[in-house]
Amino acid sequence: MRSVLSTLLSAAIAAQAVLASPIRARSPYSVKETHYAPREWTKLNRANGESLIELQIGLKQGNFDELERHLYEVSDPEHERYGKHLSAEAVDELVKPTKESSDLVHEWLRENGVEDLSYSSAKDWIIVRLPVEFVEHLLDTEYHNYKHEDGHVVARTTRWSLPRHLHAHIDTVQPTTSFFRTAANDATWVNAPAEVPASYQKPSNASIAAVCNVTSVTPECFATLYSTKWYKPQALKKNKVGFTNYLGEIPIRPDTEIFLKKYAPASVSSAKSFKQYSIDNGPVQDGPLTYNQSTVEGISREANLDVQAISGISKLTPITSYSTGGEPPFIPDPSTPTNTNEPYLAWVNWLLTQKSIPQVISTSYGEPEQSIPRSYAERVCKQFAQVGARGTTLFFSSGDHGIGGTDKCYSNDGKNTYKFIPNFPASCPFVTSVGATMNFQPEVAVYRASRNVSGVFRDFYAGGSGFSEYFTRPKYQDKVVPAYVKSLGGLYDGLYEKKGRAYPDLAAQGLYFAYVWNLTEGVISGTSASAPLSAGIFTLVNDALLASGKSPLGFLNPWLYSKGYKGLTDITNGTSHGCNVDGFPVTKGWDPVTGFGTPNFPDLVKLSGADCGW
Ligand SMILES: *[C@@H]1O[C@H](CO)[C@@H](O)[C@H](O)[C@H]1NC(C)=O
Ligand SMILES: *[C@@H]1O[C@H](CO)[C@@H](O)[C@H](O)[C@H]1NC(C)=O
Ligand SMILES: *[C@@H]1O[C@H](CO)[C@@H](O)[C@H](O)[C@H]1NC(C)=O
Ligand SMILES: *[C@@H]1O[C@H](CO)[C@@H](O)[C@H](O)[C@H]1NC(C)=O
Ligand SMILES: *[C@@H]1O[C@H](CO)[C@@H](O)[C@H](O)[C@H]1NC(C)=O
Ligand SMILES: *[C@@H]1O[C@H](CO)[C@@H](O)[C@H](O)[C@H]1NC(C)=O
């Protein structure tokens, strides 16, 4: 998708030349978007004008409403088109921009001497590398460096403009106002010993008690607890499951081999056979972590957890790993030491160019919705709808800080008002959001209190929970979400968006997963664990469907909320925690902490309509 490195210099020179002449536009500029820098970011000096930026211009999609209609029809089990997923070409045809939009945007770029454009598969995104200084003219803006409280620096702006006649034809241009600081939803406290939760009760069921250890949960335990043990896969030639990596995370084969040898020996070949794709120079490797990787960067805990959670349960279903690089949208220089690409967009646009996509894909990353401008979150969410229309289920971890962490719950509108903080992409209505549980009989919403670990404050861990402020409640939630809100009797009114898309949709174990990292056994926690585990289990449901000659589940939520929920074990104990309050209570039926509950695999297979596999 990107122009090759060798064209960089000439592009930079060409753009410099263009700068000499004023920006051309057939109508005057006016502000297209403003967005506050979130509180975690401090504004520094002006960005280096010569740094290269990979500008992504999102053209208005031609007929997204129609795509959405198709998506809901093929995902609704009561509809005659259920399971008739769309081809890549059909999806592209629906979302490609109109000729008018495309012509006007190209005219503007051409008149300003912008060349070497690349495109997304539906040509609804134009991608081009330009020096910051040039982009400042093109968008009538100024870029500054902003520093996140974790030390990470990006060049962004809080306001940008377009010629007025283009406002209706361009949804978003990034990187401009998007203060993404994605994080792995991995609530691991390295060097802190696993502790038995205070609420833990020994399971009364002897087969569960025999294999489940609450401070080191293993594939054997999941297979027993969620009843996948008996199942023999029959569609290994057709079925696939994938997961995504960002922030330099790489799944490590030798670690995974040690893990599978010990905990799921029948699947040990998955350690060598999983496929790795590199997108935008995302890192891939076959060998162990190097000493520097382990000590200097400390990477691959998340990626190892993902590949191990999936391969531990999915019984040799082929696995695909996607590593999306972040650098460089800027050439690093002293004033911009690091930068990350807009992560999900680069990945999803690459994915949509592929003819064949795994039927299930898990992602364990996310961030506060309000750190991303609405227009951009909406577009990324629409690209997820396109993946769903093609028949793929997207699982996202719901986050690890309940309704928003401790002392962090403030609005990003310049007023710093106390309120709950929803997470994106978990808040996108076209993905399936996964919360976390712990204990076995009964399973309860996960919770571990804040504490200091080796002198460092570690915030509490509880599954991400909440209501979107960007996405309104999808129809499929109409039966359960208003009833839940009503049951609160006004509790927390004004602190969350009652009419928003509520999440998570379901939950799975998320505390103290046994895993291997840097050739060493350990445990790791997070909704980061729950999402790939759920992905592995639903992959087996797809196996039964494919073996029966049926379509895979695809975009899961319409099925889940109308039918599939009966195949989940309701969780009824706990609260969401966060924002210095107890948070949303877990209740009987759906709640925004554990969704409908945790998988009961045989019931899910029956409800899916698979007639094979028994
Ligand atoms: C719910 O959890 C609390 C504390 O975690 C515990 O005291 C209580 O017994 C639990 N109730 C049920 C019904 O499991
Ligand atoms: C114990 O759990 C296993 C696995 O979920 C299940 O098959 C079995 O029926 C349970 N036994 C009882 C007595 O509930
Ligand atoms: C449970 O796992 C822990 C490791 O976290 C281990 O020390 C302990 O011995 C295990 N308990 C049992 C009963 O196997
Ligand atoms: C490991 O990191 C150190 C410190 O950043 C660096 O000096 C060294 O060259 C690196 N070694 C390798 C083999 O990359
Ligand atoms: C990773 O393993 C190597 C080799 O055993 C060891 O030298 C290194 O200290 C380990 N890194 C960490 C962070 O534990
Ligand atoms: C963590 O340590 C700091 C400084 O020692 C202290 O102020 C704080 O209260 C501690 N927090 C917790 C949760 O123990």
JSON list of N, CA, C and O in Angstrom, two decimals, residues 501-550:
[
{"chain": "A", "resi": 501, "resn": "ARG", "atom": "N", "xyz": [-23.97, 2.34, 22.09]},
{"chain": "A", "resi": 501, "resn": "ARG", "atom": "CA", "xyz": [-23.68, 0.91, 21.93]},
{"chain": "A", "resi": 501, "resn": "ARG", "atom": "C", "xyz": [-22.99, 0.46, 23.24]},
{"chain": "A", "resi": 501, "resn": "ARG", "atom": "O", "xyz": [-21.98, 1.05, 23.66]},
{"chain": "A", "resi": 502, "resn": "ALA", "atom": "N", "xyz": [-23.58, -0.52, 23.88]},
{"chain": "A", "resi": 502, "resn": "ALA", "atom": "CA", "xyz": [-23.05, -0.99, 25.16]},
{"chain": "A", "resi": 502, "resn": "ALA", "atom": "C", "xyz": [-22.18, -2.22, 24.93]},
{"chain": "A", "resi": 502, "resn": "ALA", "atom": "O", "xyz": [-22.41, -3.00, 24.02]},
{"chain": "A", "resi": 503, "resn": "TYR", "atom": "N", "xyz": [-21.18, -2.39, 25.76]},
{"chain": "A", "resi": 503, "resn": "TYR", "atom": "CA", "xyz": [-20.30, -3.55, 25.63]},
{"chain": "A", "resi": 503, "resn": "TYR", "atom": "C", "xyz": [-19.83, -3.97, 27.01]},
{"chain": "A", "resi": 503, "resn": "TYR", "atom": "O", "xyz": [-19.94, -3.19, 27.95]},
{"chain": "A", "resi": 504, "resn": "PRO", "atom": "N", "xyz": [-19.31, -5.21, 27.17]},
{"chain": "A", "resi": 504, "resn": "PRO", "atom": "CA", "xyz": [-19.03, -6.20, 26.13]},
{"chain": "A", "resi": 504, "resn": "PRO", "atom": "C", "xyz": [-20.26, -7.01, 25.74]},
{"chain": "A", "resi": 504, "resn": "PRO", "atom": "O", "xyz": [-21.34, -6.84, 26.31]},
{"chain": "A", "resi": 505, "resn": "ASP", "atom": "N", "xyz": [-20.06, -7.91, 24.77]},
{"chain": "A", "resi": 505, "resn": "ASP", "atom": "CA", "xyz": [-21.15, -8.78, 24.31]},
{"chain": "A", "resi": 505, "resn": "ASP", "atom": "C", "xyz": [-21.10, -10.13, 25.00]},
{"chain": "A", "resi": 505, "resn": "ASP", "atom": "O", "xyz": [-22.12, -10.78, 25.19]},
{"chain": "A", "resi": 506, "resn": "LEU", "atom": "N", "xyz": [-19.93, -10.58, 25.34]},
{"chain": "A", "resi": 506, "resn": "LEU", "atom": "CA", "xyz": [-19.79, -11.85, 26.06]},
{"chain": "A", "resi": 506, "resn": "LEU", "atom": "C", "xyz": [-18.50, -11.78, 26.87]},
{"chain": "A", "resi": 506, "resn": "LEU", "atom": "O", "xyz": [-17.83, -10.74, 26.90]},
{"chain": "A", "resi": 507, "resn": "ALA", "atom": "N", "xyz": [-18.14, -12.88, 27.52]},
{"chain": "A", "resi": 507, "resn": "ALA", "atom": "CA", "xyz": [-16.94, -12.89, 28.36]},
{"chain": "A", "resi": 507, "resn": "ALA", "atom": "C", "xyz": [-16.33, -14.27, 28.35]},
{"chain": "A", "resi": 507, "resn": "ALA", "atom": "O", "xyz": [-16.94, -15.24, 27.88]},
{"chain": "A", "resi": 508, "resn": "ALA", "atom": "N", "xyz": [-15.11, -14.34, 28.84]},
{"chain": "A", "resi": 508, "resn": "ALA", "atom": "CA", "xyz": [-14.43, -15.63, 29.03]},
{"chain": "A", "resi": 508, "resn": "ALA", "atom": "C", "xyz": [-13.35, -15.41, 30.07]},
{"chain": "A", "resi": 508, "resn": "ALA", "atom": "O", "xyz": [-13.02, -14.26, 30.41]},
{"chain": "A", "resi": 509, "resn": "GLN", "atom": "N", "xyz": [-12.78, -16.51, 30.56]},
{"chain": "A", "resi": 509, "resn": "GLN", "atom": "CA", "xyz": [-11.71, -16.43, 31.56]},
{"chain": "A", "resi": 509, "resn": "GLN", "atom": "C", "xyz": [-10.66, -15.39, 31.16]},
{"chain": "A", "resi": 509, "resn": "GLN", "atom": "O", "xyz": [-10.33, -15.26, 29.97]},
{"chain": "A", "resi": 510, "resn": "GLY", "atom": "N", "xyz": [-10.12, -14.68, 32.16]},
{"chain": "A", "resi": 510, "resn": "GLY", "atom": "CA", "xyz": [-9.14, -13.65, 31.84]},
{"chain": "A", "resi": 510, "resn": "GLY", "atom": "C", "xyz": [-8.14, -13.39, 32.96]},
{"chain": "A", "resi": 510, "resn": "GLY", "atom": "O", "xyz": [-7.54, -12.33, 33.01]},
{"chain": "A", "resi": 511, "resn": "LEU", "atom": "N", "xyz": [-7.97, -14.35, 33.87]},
{"chain": "A", "resi": 511, "resn": "LEU", "atom": "CA", "xyz": [-7.02, -14.14, 34.97]},
{"chain": "A", "resi": 511, "resn": "LEU", "atom": "C", "xyz": [-6.02, -15.29, 35.02]},
{"chain": "A", "resi": 511, "resn": "LEU", "atom": "O", "xyz": [-6.42, -16.46, 34.99]},
{"chain": "A", "resi": 512, "resn": "TYR", "atom": "N", "xyz": [-4.74, -14.95, 35.08]},
{"chain": "A", "resi": 512, "resn": "TYR", "atom": "CA", "xyz": [-3.66, -15.91, 35.29]},
{"chain": "A", "resi": 512, "resn": "TYR", "atom": "C", "xyz": [-3.63, -17.06, 34.30]},
{"chain": "A", "resi": 512, "resn": "TYR", "atom": "O", "xyz": [-3.71, -18.23, 34.68]},
{"chain": "A", "resi": 513, "resn": "PHE", "atom": "N", "xyz": [-3.55, -16.72, 33.03]},
{"chain": "A", "resi": 513, "resn": "PHE", "atom": "CA", "xyz": [-3.34, -17.77, 32.02]},
{"chain": "A", "resi": 513, "resn": "PHE", "atom": "C", "xyz": [-1.90, -18.26, 32.10]},
{"chain": "A", "resi": 513, "resn": "PHE", "atom": "O", "xyz": [-0.97, -17.44, 32.13]},
{"chain": "A", "resi": 514, "resn": "ALA", "atom": "N", "xyz": [-1.74, -19.58, 32.15]},
{"chain": "A", "resi": 514, "resn": "ALA", "atom": "CA", "xyz": [-0.39, -20.13, 32.01]},
{"chain": "A", "resi": 514, "resn": "ALA", "atom": "C", "xyz": [0.10, -19.78, 30.61]},
{"chain": "A", "resi": 514, "resn": "ALA", "atom": "O", "xyz": [-0.66, -19.87, 29.65]},
{"chain": "A", "resi": 515, "resn": "TYR", "atom": "N", "xyz": [1.34, -19.34, 30.49]},
{"chain": "A", "resi": 515, "resn": "TYR", "atom": "CA", "xyz": [1.91, -19.07, 29.16]},
{"chain": "A", "resi": 515, "resn": "TYR", "atom": "C", "xyz": [3.42, -19.14, 29.26]},
{"chain": "A", "resi": 515, "resn": "TYR", "atom": "O", "xyz": [3.98, -19.28, 30.36]},
{"chain": "A", "resi": 516, "resn": "VAL", "atom": "N", "xyz": [4.06, -19.11, 28.10]},
{"chain": "A", "resi": 516, "resn": "VAL", "atom": "CA", "xyz": [5.52, -19.16, 28.07]},
{"chain": "A", "resi": 516, "resn": "VAL", "atom": "C", "xyz": [6.04, -17.92, 27.36]},
{"chain": "A", "resi": 516, "resn": "VAL", "atom": "O", "xyz": [5.53, -17.54, 26.30]},
{"chain": "A", "resi": 517, "resn": "TRP", "atom": "N", "xyz": [7.00, -17.27, 27.98]},
{"chain": "A", "resi": 517, "resn": "TRP", "atom": "CA", "xyz": [7.62, -16.08, 27.40]},
{"chain": "A", "resi": 517, "resn": "TRP", "atom": "C", "xyz": [9.12, -16.12, 27.67]},
{"chain": "A", "resi": 517, "resn": "TRP", "atom": "O", "xyz": [9.52, -16.46, 28.79]},
{"chain": "A", "resi": 518, "resn": "ASN", "atom": "N", "xyz": [9.91, -15.85, 26.66]},
{"chain": "A", "resi": 518, "resn": "ASN", "atom": "CA", "xyz": [11.37, -15.86, 26.81]},
{"chain": "A", "resi": 518, "resn": "ASN", "atom": "C", "xyz": [11.83, -17.22, 27.34]},
{"chain": "A", "resi": 518, "resn": "ASN", "atom": "O", "xyz": [12.67, -17.30, 28.22]},
{"chain": "A", "resi": 519, "resn": "LEU", "atom": "N", "xyz": [11.19, -18.29, 26.80]},
{"chain": "A", "resi": 519, "resn": "LEU", "atom": "CA", "xyz": [11.49, -19.69, 27.14]},
{"chain": "A", "resi": 519, "resn": "LEU", "atom": "C", "xyz": [11.18, -20.04, 28.60]},
{"chain": "A", "resi": 519, "resn": "LEU", "atom": "O", "xyz": [11.62, -21.07, 29.10]},
{"chain": "A", "resi": 520, "resn": "THR", "atom": "N", "xyz": [10.41, -19.18, 29.26]},
{"chain": "A", "resi": 520, "resn": "THR", "atom": "CA", "xyz": [10.14, -19.37, 30.69]},
{"chain": "A", "resi": 520, "resn": "THR", "atom": "C", "xyz": [8.64, -19.42, 30.94]},
{"chain": "A", "resi": 520, "resn": "THR", "atom": "O", "xyz": [7.89, -18.61, 30.37]},
{"chain": "A", "resi": 521, "resn": "GLU", "atom": "N", "xyz": [8.20, -20.33, 31.81]},
{"chain": "A", "resi": 521, "resn": "GLU", "atom": "CA", "xyz": [6.77, -20.40, 32.13]},
{"chain": "A", "resi": 521, "resn": "GLU", "atom": "C", "xyz": [6.37, -19.27, 33.08]},
{"chain": "A", "resi": 521, "resn": "GLU", "atom": "O", "xyz": [7.14, -18.90, 33.96]},
{"chain": "A", "resi": 522, "resn": "GLY", "atom": "N", "xyz": [5.16, -18.76, 32.89]},
{"chain": "A", "resi": 522, "resn": "GLY", "atom": "CA", "xyz": [4.66, -17.72, 33.78]},
{"chain": "A", "resi": 522, "resn": "GLY", "atom": "C", "xyz": [3.15, -17.66, 33.66]},
{"chain": "A", "resi": 522, "resn": "GLY", "atom": "O", "xyz": [2.53, -18.57, 33.07]},
{"chain": "A", "resi": 523, "resn": "VAL", "atom": "N", "xyz": [2.53, -16.62, 34.20]},
{"chain": "A", "resi": 523, "resn": "VAL", "atom": "CA", "xyz": [1.10, -16.41, 34.02]},
{"chain": "A", "resi": 523, "resn": "VAL", "atom": "C", "xyz": [0.88, -14.97, 33.57]},
{"chain": "A", "resi": 523, "resn": "VAL", "atom": "O", "xyz": [1.70, -14.09, 33.82]},
{"chain": "A", "resi": 524, "resn": "ILE", "atom": "N", "xyz": [-0.25, -14.76, 32.91]},
{"chain": "A", "resi": 524, "resn": "ILE", "atom": "CA", "xyz": [-0.55, -13.46, 32.33]},
{"chain": "A", "resi": 524, "resn": "ILE", "atom": "C", "xyz": [-2.07, -13.26, 32.36]},
{"chain": "A", "resi": 524, "resn": "ILE", "atom": "O", "xyz": [-2.82, -14.23, 32.23]},
{"chain": "A", "resi": 525, "resn": "SER", "atom": "N", "xyz": [-2.51, -12.02, 32.54]},
{"chain": "A", "resi": 525, "resn": "SER", "atom": "CA", "xyz": [-3.94, -11.74, 32.70]},
{"chain": "A", "resi": 525, "resn": "SER", "atom": "C", "xyz": [-4.38, -10.63, 31.76]},
{"chain": "A", "resi": 525, "resn": "SER", "atom": "O", "xyz": [-3.57, -9.85, 31.27]},
{"chain": "A", "resi": 526, "resn": "GLY", "atom": "N", "xyz": [-5.68, -10.53, 31.56]},
{"chain": "A", "resi": 526, "resn": "GLY", "atom": "CA", "xyz": [-6.23, -9.43, 30.78]},
{"chain": "A", "resi": 526, "resn": "GLY", "atom": "C", "xyz": [-7.40, -9.89, 29.93]},
{"chain": "A", "resi": 526, "resn": "GLY", "atom": "O", "xyz": [-7.53, -11.09, 29.64]},
{"chain": "A", "resi": 527, "resn": "THR", "atom": "N", "xyz": [-8.25, -8.95, 29.51]},
{"chain": "A", "resi": 527, "resn": "THR", "atom": "CA", "xyz": [-9.24, -9.31, 28.49]},
{"chain": "A", "resi": 527, "resn": "THR", "atom": "C", "xyz": [-8.49, -9.69, 27.21]},
{"chain": "A", "resi": 527, "resn": "THR", "atom": "O", "xyz": [-9.04, -10.32, 26.32]},
{"chain": "A", "resi": 528, "resn": "SER", "atom": "N", "xyz": [-7.22, -9.34, 27.16]},
{"chain": "A", "resi": 528, "resn": "SER", "atom": "CA", "xyz": [-6.29, -9.83, 26.16]},
{"chain": "A", "resi": 528, "resn": "SER", "atom": "C", "xyz": [-6.23, -11.33, 26.08]},
{"chain": "A", "resi": 528, "resn": "SER", "atom": "O", "xyz": [-5.84, -11.89, 25.08]},
{"chain": "A", "resi": 529, "resn": "ALA", "atom": "N", "xyz": [-6.53, -11.97, 27.18]},
{"chain": "A", "resi": 529, "resn": "ALA", "atom": "CA", "xyz": [-6.56, -13.44, 27.22]},
{"chain": "A", "resi": 529, "resn": "ALA", "atom": "C", "xyz": [-7.95, -13.93, 26.82]},
{"chain": "A", "resi": 529, "resn": "ALA", "atom": "O", "xyz": [-8.10, -14.90, 26.07]},
{"chain": "A", "resi": 530, "resn": "SER", "atom": "N", "xyz": [-8.98, -13.21, 27.29]},
{"chain": "A", "resi": 530, "resn": "SER", "atom": "CA", "xyz": [-10.36, -13.63, 27.04]},
{"chain": "A", "resi": 530, "resn": "SER", "atom": "C", "xyz": [-10.70, -13.59, 25.55]},
{"chain": "A", "resi": 530, "resn": "SER", "atom": "O", "xyz": [-11.44, -14.44, 25.05]},
{"chain": "A", "resi": 531, "resn": "ALA", "atom": "N", "xyz": [-10.18, -12.57, 24.83]},
{"chain": "A", "resi": 531, "resn": "ALA", "atom": "CA", "xyz": [-10.53, -12.42, 23.42]},
{"chain": "A", "resi": 531, "resn": "ALA", "atom": "C", "xyz": [-9.98, -13.57, 22.56]},
{"chain": "A", "resi": 531, "resn": "ALA", "atom": "O", "xyz": [-10.74, -14.20, 21.82]},
{"chain": "A", "resi": 532, "resn": "PRO", "atom": "N", "xyz": [-8.67, -13.88, 22.63]},
{"chain": "A", "resi": 532, "resn": "PRO", "atom": "CA", "xyz": [-8.20, -15.01, 21.82]},
{"chain": "A", "resi": 532, "resn": "PRO", "atom": "C", "xyz": [-8.79, -16.35, 22.26]},
{"chain": "A", "resi": 532, "resn": "PRO", "atom": "O", "xyz": [-9.01, -17.23, 21.41]},
{"chain": "A", "resi": 533, "resn": "LEU", "atom": "N", "xyz": [-9.06, -16.50, 23.56]},
{"chain": "A", "resi": 533, "resn": "LEU", "atom": "CA", "xyz": [-9.69, -17.75, 24.00]},
{"chain": "A", "resi": 533, "resn": "LEU", "atom": "C", "xyz": [-11.07, -17.88, 23.36]},
{"chain": "A", "resi": 533, "resn": "LEU", "atom": "O", "xyz": [-11.43, -18.94, 22.82]},
{"chain": "A", "resi": 534, "resn": "SER", "atom": "N", "xyz": [-11.86, -16.81, 23.38]},
{"chain": "A", "resi": 534, "resn": "SER", "atom": "CA", "xyz": [-13.19, -16.84, 22.74]},
{"chain": "A", "resi": 534, "resn": "SER", "atom": "C", "xyz": [-13.04, -17.09, 21.25]},
{"chain": "A", "resi": 534, "resn": "SER", "atom": "O", "xyz": [-13.81, -17.86, 20.66]},
{"chain": "A", "resi": 535, "resn": "ALA", "atom": "N", "xyz": [-12.04, -16.45, 20.64]},
{"chain": "A", "resi": 535, "resn": "ALA", "atom": "CA", "xyz": [-11.81, -16.65, 19.21]},
{"chain": "A", "resi": 535, "resn": "ALA", "atom": "C", "xyz": [-11.56, -18.12, 18.91]},
{"chain": "A", "resi": 535, "resn": "ALA", "atom": "O", "xyz": [-12.10, -18.68, 17.94]},
{"chain": "A", "resi": 536, "resn": "GLY", "atom": "N", "xyz": [-10.78, -18.78, 19.77]},
{"chain": "A", "resi": 536, "resn": "GLY", "atom": "CA", "xyz": [-10.49, -20.20, 19.57]},
{"chain": "A", "resi": 536, "resn": "GLY", "atom": "C", "xyz": [-11.74, -21.05, 19.68]},
{"chain": "A", "resi": 536, "resn": "GLY", "atom": "O", "xyz": [-11.95, -21.99, 18.89]},
{"chain": "A", "resi": 537, "resn": "ILE", "atom": "N", "xyz": [-12.61, -20.74, 20.63]},
{"chain": "A", "resi": 537, "resn": "ILE", "atom": "CA", "xyz": [-13.82, -21.54, 20.84]},
{"chain": "A", "resi": 537, "resn": "ILE", "atom": "C", "xyz": [-14.81, -21.33, 19.69]},
{"chain": "A", "resi": 537, "resn": "ILE", "atom": "O", "xyz": [-15.35, -22.31, 19.14]},
{"chain": "A", "resi": 538, "resn": "PHE", "atom": "N", "xyz": [-15.02, -20.09, 19.28]},
{"chain": "A", "resi": 538, "resn": "PHE", "atom": "CA", "xyz": [-15.94, -19.85, 18.16]},
{"chain": "A", "resi": 538, "resn": "PHE", "atom": "C", "xyz": [-15.38, -20.38, 16.84]},
{"chain": "A", "resi": 538, "resn": "PHE", "atom": "O", "xyz": [-16.13, -20.71, 15.92]},
{"chain": "A", "resi": 539, "resn": "THR", "atom": "N", "xyz": [-14.07, -20.51, 16.77]},
{"chain": "A", "resi": 539, "resn": "THR", "atom": "CA", "xyz": [-13.45, -21.14, 15.60]},
{"chain": "A", "resi": 539, "resn": "THR", "atom": "C", "xyz": [-13.89, -22.60, 15.50]},
{"chain": "A", "resi": 539, "resn": "THR", "atom": "O", "xyz": [-14.13, -23.12, 14.41]},
{"chain": "A", "resi": 540, "resn": "LEU", "atom": "N", "xyz": [-14.03, -23.25, 16.65]},
{"chain": "A", "resi": 540, "resn": "LEU", "atom": "CA", "xyz": [-14.50, -24.64, 16.63]},
{"chain": "A", "resi": 540, "resn": "LEU", "atom": "C", "xyz": [-15.98, -24.71, 16.24]},
{"chain": "A", "resi": 540, "resn": "LEU", "atom": "O", "xyz": [-16.42, -25.67, 15.59]},
{"chain": "A", "resi": 541, "resn": "VAL", "atom": "N", "xyz": [-16.77, -23.70, 16.61]},
{"chain": "A", "resi": 541, "resn": "VAL", "atom": "CA", "xyz": [-18.17, -23.66, 16.16]},
{"chain": "A", "resi": 541, "resn": "VAL", "atom": "C", "xyz": [-18.18, -23.54, 14.63]},
{"chain": "A", "resi": 541, "resn": "VAL", "atom": "O", "xyz": [-18.92, -24.25, 13.93]},
{"chain": "A", "resi": 542, "resn": "ASN", "atom": "N", "xyz": [-17.33, -22.67, 14.10]},
{"chain": "A", "resi": 542, "resn": "ASN", "atom": "CA", "xyz": [-17.24, -22.54, 12.64]},
{"chain": "A", "resi": 542, "resn": "ASN", "atom": "C", "xyz": [-16.81, -23.85, 11.99]},
{"chain": "A", "resi": 542, "resn": "ASN", "atom": "O", "xyz": [-17.27, -24.18, 10.90]},
{"chain": "A", "resi": 543, "resn": "ASP", "atom": "N", "xyz": [-15.92, -24.58, 12.66]},
{"chain": "A", "resi": 543, "resn": "ASP", "atom": "CA", "xyz": [-15.49, -25.86, 12.12]},
{"chain": "A", "resi": 543, "resn": "ASP", "atom": "C", "xyz": [-16.70, -26.77, 11.91]},
{"chain": "A", "resi": 543, "resn": "ASP", "atom": "O", "xyz": [-16.87, -27.39, 10.85]},
{"chain": "A", "resi": 544, "resn": "ALA", "atom": "N", "xyz": [-17.57, -26.83, 12.94]},
{"chain": "A", "resi": 544, "resn": "ALA", "atom": "CA", "xyz": [-18.76, -27.68, 12.83]},
{"chain": "A", "resi": 544, "resn": "ALA", "atom": "C", "xyz": [-19.68, -27.18, 11.72]},
{"chain": "A", "resi": 544, "resn": "ALA", "atom": "O", "xyz": [-20.27, -27.97, 10.97]},
{"chain": "A", "resi": 545, "resn": "LEU", "atom": "N", "xyz": [-19.80, -25.88, 11.58]},
{"chain": "A", "resi": 545, "resn": "LEU", "atom": "CA", "xyz": [-20.64, -25.31, 10.52]},
{"chain": "A", "resi": 545, "resn": "LEU", "atom": "C", "xyz": [-20.08, -25.65, 9.14]},
{"chain": "A", "resi": 545, "resn": "LEU", "atom": "O", "xyz": [-20.80, -26.11, 8.25]},
{"chain": "A", "resi": 546, "resn": "LEU", "atom": "N", "xyz": [-18.79, -25.42, 8.97]},
{"chain": "A", "resi": 546, "resn": "LEU", "atom": "CA", "xyz": [-18.17, -25.67, 7.66]},
{"chain": "A", "resi": 546, "resn": "LEU", "atom": "C", "xyz": [-18.25, -27.16, 7.31]},
{"chain": "A", "resi": 546, "resn": "LEU", "atom": "O", "xyz": [-18.50, -27.51, 6.16]},
{"chain": "A", "resi": 547, "resn": "ALA", "atom": "N", "xyz": [-18.05, -28.00, 8.33]},
{"chain": "A", "resi": 547, "resn": "ALA", "atom": "CA", "xyz": [-18.13, -29.45, 8.09]},
{"chain": "A", "resi": 547, "resn": "ALA", "atom": "C", "xyz": [-19.56, -29.86, 7.69]},
{"chain": "A", "resi": 547, "resn": "ALA", "atom": "O", "xyz": [-19.76, -30.87, 7.03]},
{"chain": "A", "resi": 548, "resn": "SER", "atom": "N", "xyz": [-20.55, -29.06, 8.11]},
{"chain": "A", "resi": 548, "resn": "SER", "atom": "CA", "xyz": [-21.95, -29.34, 7.74]},
{"chain": "A", "resi": 548, "resn": "SER", "atom": "C", "xyz": [-22.32, -28.70, 6.41]},
{"chain": "A", "resi": 548, "resn": "SER", "atom": "O", "xyz": [-23.49, -28.68, 6.04]},
{"chain": "A", "resi": 549, "resn": "GLY", "atom": "N", "xyz": [-21.33, -28.11, 5.75]},
{"chain": "A", "resi": 549, "resn": "GLY", "atom": "CA", "xyz": [-21.62, -27.45, 4.47]},
{"chain": "A", "resi": 549, "resn": "GLY", "atom": "C", "xyz": [-22.30, -26.10, 4.65]},
{"chain": "A", "resi": 549, "resn": "GLY", "atom": "O", "xyz": [-22.93, -25.58, 3.73]},
{"chain": "A", "resi": 550, "resn": "LYS", "atom": "N", "xyz": [-22.21, -25.53, 5.85]},
{"chain": "A", "resi": 550, "resn": "LYS", "atom": "CA", "xyz": [-22.86, -24.24, 6.10]},
{"chain": "A", "resi": 550, "resn": "LYS", "atom": "C", "xyz": [-21.84, -23.10, 6.14]},
{"chain": "A", "resi": 550, "resn": "LYS", "atom": "O", "xyz": [-20.64, -23.34, 6.21]}
]
